Every structure is written in structure tokens, then in C-alpha cells.
Amino acid sequence: MTIPDHHLTQGERRVRSFNPHWKRLVVPFIALILIAAATGAAMYYIPGTWEYAGWARIAVAVVGLFLLTTWSFFPYLQWKNTGYVLTTHRFTISTGVLNKSTDDIPMSKVNTVSSDQTFFERLLGCGTLTVESASERGEIVLRDIPRIQEVRTELFRLLEDAADGEVDGR
């Protein structure tokens, strides 16, 4: 999810667009494998001579499809439809599958930026970015930001450029 070029203001350019870190997809992927294996095993072990075998297989397929949708497909859609865009003028956070929510934080309103990383997140290169702004929401906590140190450095550079009046980032 990114900002289309026609939504950028005059002189604004996109610096970085990204989704949350792929680690958010590990549990849905494991669920996909386990549900598919359990559904296949249940279908295999339903005796073919049983008079309700057809109905039982349909029931197993429906339950398996429901579980796959709930535990794998929806989390994937949420991950895919969460986007962060860093431009020379703002930091945009877009979320939502059916209903879309977009938050824009102008660079001139950002007060502080901090990051946290657990040991495991340091190994993966992701972390939590906290952006405090002079707006109604105050502090926004963004979890699972990939390449967090690069994003943080880029954000600081853009903040310095905004403070110096260099809105084009150069």
C-alpha cells in the first residue's frame, strides 16, 4: 500500500515505502501448513465405506477452509494492506482491508522519534518505532518496522531537512 503519485503535493517526493516486517506472517504460515495437513489427514482417515463419508468430507473441508481464512488469509491481507510511506513532507500510515484508515504526520509536527528492538528483532533487523508528534494522537507506536535503523536514520534526515527549510530532501 503506497501513496499514488497524484496524491503527493507539489515538490514532495517519496523516500521510502514499506510494509511491516515479514515476521508477522510466520504464525499464519505455520497455521496454513498445520490446517492443510490436519484437513488432509482427516479426509484420508474418513472411511470410504461409511454411508455419511461424503458429508463428513464436506464438513471437514468447510471447517478447514474457515480456519485457513481466519488464521492465514485474513492476517496476510492485514499485512499486505498495512503500508508505511516516508516522503519529504510527511510520514503516512495506511491500514485496513475493507475499511481504510490513513494517518499523515507532517514532518514539521514530529517532536521525537525512538526505536526499540528485542534481541530477536535485532537478529531480524526489525523493531518498534515510536513517533511523538504535536497532534491530537500524540504518540504513535509502529511495531515490526523492517530495517528500523535505516528508517530511523532517514526519518531524522528528513526532520533535519524540514527544520532547515529544505522540503525537497536535498
C-alpha positions as protocol buffer text, in pm:
chain_id: "A"
residue {
  index: 1
  type: MET
  ca { x: 0 y: 0 z: 0 }
}
residue {
  index: 2
  type: THR
  ca { x: 156 y: 326 z: -106 }
}
residue {
  index: 3
  type: ILE
  ca { x: 54 y: 680 z: -185 }
}
residue {
  index: 4
  type: PRO
  ca { x: -21 y: 727 z: -556 }
}
residue {
  index: 5
  type: ASP
  ca { x: 191 y: 994 z: -722 }
}
residue {
  index: 6
  type: HIS
  ca { x: -114 y: 1214 z: -782 }
}
residue {
  index: 7
  type: HIS
  ca { x: -168 y: 1236 z: -401 }
}
residue {
  index: 8
  type: LEU
  ca { x: 176 y: 1387 z: -342 }
}
residue {
  index: 9
  type: THR
  ca { x: 190 y: 1764 z: -301 }
}
residue {
  index: 10
  type: GLN
  ca { x: 398 y: 1987 z: -524 }
}
residue {
  index: 11
  type: GLY
  ca { x: 767 y: 1935 z: -452 }
}
residue {
  index: 12
  type: GLU
  ca { x: 702 y: 1628 z: -237 }
}
residue {
  index: 13
  type: ARG
  ca { x: 874 y: 1305 z: -325 }
}
residue {
  index: 14
  type: ARG
  ca { x: 851 y: 952 z: -193 }
}
residue {
  index: 15
  type: VAL
  ca { x: 1161 y: 849 z: 1 }
}
residue {
  index: 16
  type: ARG
  ca { x: 1063 y: 502 z: 123 }
}
residue {
  index: 17
  type: SER
  ca { x: 755 y: 276 z: 107 }
}
residue {
  index: 18
  type: PHE
  ca { x: 730 y: -48 z: 303 }
}
residue {
  index: 19
  type: ASN
  ca { x: 503 y: -300 z: 471 }
}
residue {
  index: 20
  type: PRO
  ca { x: 551 y: -441 z: 822 }
}
residue {
  index: 21
  type: HIS
  ca { x: 828 y: -697 z: 865 }
}
residue {
  index: 22
  type: TRP
  ca { x: 766 y: -1048 z: 727 }
}
residue {
  index: 23
  type: LYS
  ca { x: 787 y: -1195 z: 1078 }
}
residue {
  index: 24
  type: ARG
  ca { x: 416 y: -1112 z: 1111 }
}
residue {
  index: 25
  type: LEU
  ca { x: 349 y: -1386 z: 856 }
}
residue {
  index: 26
  type: VAL
  ca { x: 531 y: -1668 z: 1039 }
}
residue {
  index: 27
  type: VAL
  ca { x: 235 y: -1774 z: 1257 }
}
residue {
  index: 28
  type: PRO
  ca { x: -17 y: -1755 z: 968 }
}
residue {
  index: 29
  type: PHE
  ca { x: 220 y: -1964 z: 753 }
}
residue {
  index: 30
  type: ILE
  ca { x: 256 y: -2228 z: 1025 }
}
residue {
  index: 31
  type: ALA
  ca { x: -122 y: -2226 z: 1066 }
}
residue {
  index: 32
  type: LEU
  ca { x: -160 y: -2278 z: 691 }
}
residue {
  index: 33
  type: ILE
  ca { x: 64 y: -2585 z: 696 }
}
residue {
  index: 34
  type: LEU
  ca { x: -93 y: -2735 z: 1009 }
}
residue {
  index: 35
  type: ILE
  ca { x: -451 y: -2678 z: 895 }
}
residue {
  index: 36
  type: ALA
  ca { x: -382 y: -2817 z: 548 }
}
residue {
  index: 37
  type: ALA
  ca { x: -212 y: -3124 z: 698 }
}
residue {
  index: 38
  type: ALA
  ca { x: -491 y: -3180 z: 952 }
}
residue {
  index: 39
  type: THR
  ca { x: -760 y: -3140 z: 686 }
}
residue {
  index: 40
  type: GLY
  ca { x: -581 y: -3381 z: 454 }
}
residue {
  index: 41
  type: ALA
  ca { x: -534 y: -3636 z: 732 }
}
residue {
  index: 42
  type: ALA
  ca { x: -899 y: -3609 z: 838 }
}
residue {
  index: 43
  type: MET
  ca { x: -1012 y: -3662 z: 478 }
}
residue {
  index: 44
  type: TYR
  ca { x: -781 y: -3961 z: 443 }
}
residue {
  index: 45
  type: TYR
  ca { x: -899 y: -4129 z: 762 }
}
residue {
  index: 46
  type: ILE
  ca { x: -1271 y: -4093 z: 692 }
}
residue {
  index: 47
  type: PRO
  ca { x: -1372 y: -4447 z: 593 }
}
residue {
  index: 48
  type: GLY
  ca { x: -1495 y: -4466 z: 235 }
}
residue {
  index: 49
  type: THR
  ca { x: -1746 y: -4737 z: 323 }
}
residue {
  index: 50
  type: TRP
  ca { x: -1923 y: -4517 z: 576 }
}
residue {
  index: 51
  type: GLU
  ca { x: -2262 y: -4400 z: 447 }
}
residue {
  index: 52
  type: TYR
  ca { x: -2201 y: -4038 z: 557 }
}
residue {
  index: 53
  type: ALA
  ca { x: -1843 y: -4020 z: 424 }
}
residue {
  index: 54
  type: GLY
  ca { x: -1934 y: -3760 z: 162 }
}
residue {
  index: 55
  type: TRP
  ca { x: -2099 y: -3534 z: 419 }
}
residue {
  index: 56
  type: ALA
  ca { x: -1810 y: -3581 z: 659 }
}
residue {
  index: 57
  type: ARG
  ca { x: -1558 y: -3482 z: 391 }
}
residue {
  index: 58
  type: ILE
  ca { x: -1764 y: -3173 z: 306 }
}
residue {
  index: 59
  type: ALA
  ca { x: -1778 y: -3079 z: 676 }
}
residue {
  index: 60
  type: VAL
  ca { x: -1402 y: -3125 z: 714 }
}
residue {
  index: 61
  type: ALA
  ca { x: -1340 y: -2914 z: 402 }
}
residue {
  index: 62
  type: VAL
  ca { x: -1570 y: -2636 z: 526 }
}
residue {
  index: 63
  type: VAL
  ca { x: -1407 y: -2629 z: 871 }
}
residue {
  index: 64
  type: GLY
  ca { x: -1060 y: -2636 z: 713 }
}
residue {
  index: 65
  type: LEU
  ca { x: -1149 y: -2353 z: 475 }
}
residue {
  index: 66
  type: PHE
  ca { x: -1293 y: -2148 z: 761 }
}
residue {
  index: 67
  type: LEU
  ca { x: -978 y: -2198 z: 972 }
}
residue {
  index: 68
  type: LEU
  ca { x: -750 y: -2116 z: 677 }
}
residue {
  index: 69
  type: THR
  ca { x: -943 y: -1799 z: 609 }
}
residue {
  index: 70
  type: THR
  ca { x: -940 y: -1690 z: 972 }
}
residue {
  index: 71
  type: TRP
  ca { x: -585 y: -1781 z: 1070 }
}
residue {
  index: 72
  type: SER
  ca { x: -393 y: -1745 z: 742 }
}
residue {
  index: 73
  type: PHE
  ca { x: -573 y: -1545 z: 476 }
}
residue {
  index: 74
  type: PHE
  ca { x: -700 y: -1254 z: 692 }
}
residue {
  index: 75
  type: PRO
  ca { x: -363 y: -1198 z: 865 }
}
residue {
  index: 76
  type: TYR
  ca { x: -195 y: -1199 z: 523 }
}
residue {
  index: 77
  type: LEU
  ca { x: -444 y: -940 z: 393 }
}
residue {
  index: 78
  type: GLN
  ca { x: -388 y: -724 z: 701 }
}
residue {
  index: 79
  type: TRP
  ca { x: -11 y: -741 z: 649 }
}
residue {
  index: 80
  type: LYS
  ca { x: -38 y: -669 z: 276 }
}
residue {
  index: 81
  type: ASN
  ca { x: -275 y: -375 z: 332 }
}
residue {
  index: 82
  type: THR
  ca { x: -67 y: -208 z: 602 }
}
residue {
  index: 83
  type: GLY
  ca { x: 174 y: 37 z: 447 }
}
residue {
  index: 84
  type: TYR
  ca { x: 415 y: 299 z: 563 }
}
residue {
  index: 85
  type: VAL
  ca { x: 529 y: 578 z: 333 }
}
residue {
  index: 86
  type: LEU
  ca { x: 801 y: 825 z: 415 }
}
residue {
  index: 87
  type: THR
  ca { x: 802 y: 1136 z: 197 }
}
residue {
  index: 88
  type: THR
  ca { x: 990 y: 1462 z: 214 }
}
residue {
  index: 89
  type: HIS
  ca { x: 685 y: 1626 z: 379 }
}
residue {
  index: 90
  type: ARG
  ca { x: 514 y: 1355 z: 585 }
}
residue {
  index: 91
  type: PHE
  ca { x: 505 y: 1007 z: 730 }
}
residue {
  index: 92
  type: THR
  ca { x: 192 y: 818 z: 622 }
}
residue {
  index: 93
  type: ILE
  ca { x: 48 y: 507 z: 786 }
}
residue {
  index: 94
  type: SER
  ca { x: -225 y: 323 z: 593 }
}
residue {
  index: 95
  type: THR
  ca { x: -416 y: 27 z: 736 }
}
residue {
  index: 96
  type: GLY
  ca { x: -729 y: -165 z: 657 }
}
residue {
  index: 97
  type: VAL
  ca { x: -862 y: -436 z: 431 }
}
residue {
  index: 98
  type: LEU
  ca { x: -1225 y: -340 z: 376 }
}
residue {
  index: 99
  type: ASN
  ca { x: -1220 y: -8 z: 562 }
}
residue {
  index: 100
  type: LYS
  ca { x: -913 y: 204 z: 502 }
}
residue {
  index: 101
  type: SER
  ca { x: -755 y: 426 z: 765 }
}
residue {
  index: 102
  type: THR
  ca { x: -474 y: 667 z: 679 }
}
residue {
  index: 103
  type: ASP
  ca { x: -274 y: 877 z: 924 }
}
residue {
  index: 104
  type: ASP
  ca { x: -42 y: 1151 z: 800 }
}
residue {
  index: 105
  type: ILE
  ca { x: 217 y: 1301 z: 1030 }
}
residue {
  index: 106
  type: PRO
  ca { x: 370 y: 1617 z: 884 }
}
residue {
  index: 107
  type: MET
  ca { x: 746 y: 1634 z: 933 }
}
residue {
  index: 108
  type: SER
  ca { x: 706 y: 1978 z: 1091 }
}
residue {
  index: 109
  type: LYS
  ca { x: 488 y: 1825 z: 1369 }
}
residue {
  index: 110
  type: VAL
  ca { x: 722 y: 1540 z: 1469 }
}
residue {
  index: 111
  type: ASN
  ca { x: 881 y: 1603 z: 1808 }
}
residue {
  index: 112
  type: THR
  ca { x: 1070 y: 1283 z: 1888 }
}
residue {
  index: 113
  type: VAL
  ca { x: 1147 y: 951 z: 1726 }
}
residue {
  index: 114
  type: SER
  ca { x: 1262 y: 647 z: 1920 }
}
residue {
  index: 115
  type: SER
  ca { x: 1311 y: 279 z: 1845 }
}
residue {
  index: 116
  type: ASP
  ca { x: 1311 y: -40 z: 2049 }
}
residue {
  index: 117
  type: GLN
  ca { x: 1444 y: -379 z: 1947 }
}
residue {
  index: 118
  type: THR
  ca { x: 1444 y: -706 z: 2133 }
}
residue {
  index: 119
  type: PHE
  ca { x: 1738 y: -939 z: 2079 }
}
residue {
  index: 120
  type: PHE
  ca { x: 1533 y: -1148 z: 1835 }
}
residue {
  index: 121
  type: GLU
  ca { x: 1424 y: -833 z: 1647 }
}
residue {
  index: 122
  type: ARG
  ca { x: 1787 y: -721 z: 1621 }
}
residue {
  index: 123
  type: LEU
  ca { x: 1870 y: -1052 z: 1453 }
}
residue {
  index: 124
  type: LEU
  ca { x: 1584 y: -998 z: 1206 }
}
residue {
  index: 125
  type: GLY
  ca { x: 1656 y: -628 z: 1154 }
}
residue {
  index: 126
  type: CYS
  ca { x: 1317 y: -502 z: 1264 }
}
residue {
  index: 127
  type: GLY
  ca { x: 1174 y: -328 z: 1568 }
}
residue {
  index: 128
  type: THR
  ca { x: 924 y: -86 z: 1715 }
}
residue {
  index: 129
  type: LEU
  ca { x: 930 y: 277 z: 1607 }
}
residue {
  index: 130
  type: THR
  ca { x: 768 y: 538 z: 1831 }
}
residue {
  index: 131
  type: VAL
  ca { x: 687 y: 873 z: 1673 }
}
residue {
  index: 132
  type: GLU
  ca { x: 572 y: 1152 z: 1902 }
}
residue {
  index: 133
  type: SER
  ca { x: 404 y: 1442 z: 1732 }
}
residue {
  index: 134
  type: ALA
  ca { x: 236 y: 1766 z: 1828 }
}
residue {
  index: 135
  type: SER
  ca { x: -103 y: 1638 z: 1720 }
}
residue {
  index: 136
  type: GLU
  ca { x: -418 y: 1504 z: 1884 }
}
residue {
  index: 137
  type: ARG
  ca { x: -290 y: 1146 z: 1884 }
}
residue {
  index: 138
  type: GLY
  ca { x: 40 y: 1242 z: 2044 }
}
residue {
  index: 139
  type: GLU
  ca { x: 243 y: 922 z: 2028 }
}
residue {
  index: 140
  type: ILE
  ca { x: 213 y: 659 z: 1757 }
}
residue {
  index: 141
  type: VAL
  ca { x: 375 y: 320 z: 1815 }
}
residue {
  index: 142
  type: LEU
  ca { x: 455 y: 124 z: 1498 }
}
residue {
  index: 143
  type: ARG
  ca { x: 552 y: -238 z: 1553 }
}
residue {
  index: 144
  type: ASP
  ca { x: 752 y: -467 z: 1322 }
}
residue {
  index: 145
  type: ILE
  ca { x: 918 y: -197 z: 1114 }
}
residue {
  index: 146
  type: PRO
  ca { x: 1168 y: -362 z: 876 }
}
residue {
  index: 147
  type: ARG
  ca { x: 1521 y: -218 z: 856 }
}
residue {
  index: 148
  type: ILE
  ca { x: 1433 y: 2 z: 1150 }
}
residue {
  index: 149
  type: GLN
  ca { x: 1775 y: 167 z: 1178 }
}
residue {
  index: 150
  type: GLU
  ca { x: 1765 y: 275 z: 812 }
}
residue {
  index: 151
  type: VAL
  ca { x: 1409 y: 407 z: 853 }
}
residue {
  index: 152
  type: ARG
  ca { x: 1505 y: 593 z: 1169 }
}
residue {
  index: 153
  type: THR
  ca { x: 1812 y: 747 z: 1004 }
}
residue {
  index: 154
  type: GLU
  ca { x: 1608 y: 850 z: 700 }
}
residue {
  index: 155
  type: LEU
  ca { x: 1339 y: 999 z: 925 }
}
residue {
  index: 156
  type: PHE
  ca { x: 1598 y: 1201 z: 1118 }
}
residue {
  index: 157
  type: ARG
  ca { x: 1750 y: 1328 z: 792 }
}
residue {
  index: 158
  type: LEU
  ca { x: 1406 y: 1436 z: 670 }
}
residue {
  index: 159
  type: LEU
  ca { x: 1331 y: 1606 z: 1003 }
}
residue {
  index: 160
  type: GLU
  ca { x: 1657 y: 1799 z: 981 }
}
residue {
  index: 161
  type: ASP
  ca { x: 1578 y: 1898 z: 623 }
}
residue {
  index: 162
  type: ALA
  ca { x: 1230 y: 2013 z: 728 }
}
residue {
  index: 163
  type: ALA
  ca { x: 1376 y: 2217 z: 1014 }
}
residue {
  index: 164
  type: ASP
  ca { x: 1628 y: 2377 z: 774 }
}
residue {
  index: 165
  type: GLY
  ca { x: 1351 y: 2457 z: 527 }
}
residue {
  index: 166
  type: GLU
  ca { x: 1478 y: 2212 z: 264 }
}
residue {
  index: 167
  type: VAL
  ca { x: 1146 y: 2042 z: 191 }
}
residue {
  index: 168
  type: ASP
  ca { x: 1267 y: 1852 z: -114 }
}
residue {
  index: 169
  type: GLY
  ca { x: 1509 y: 1639 z: 92 }
}
residue {
  index: 170
  type: ARG
  ca { x: 1827 y: 1762 z: -82 }
}
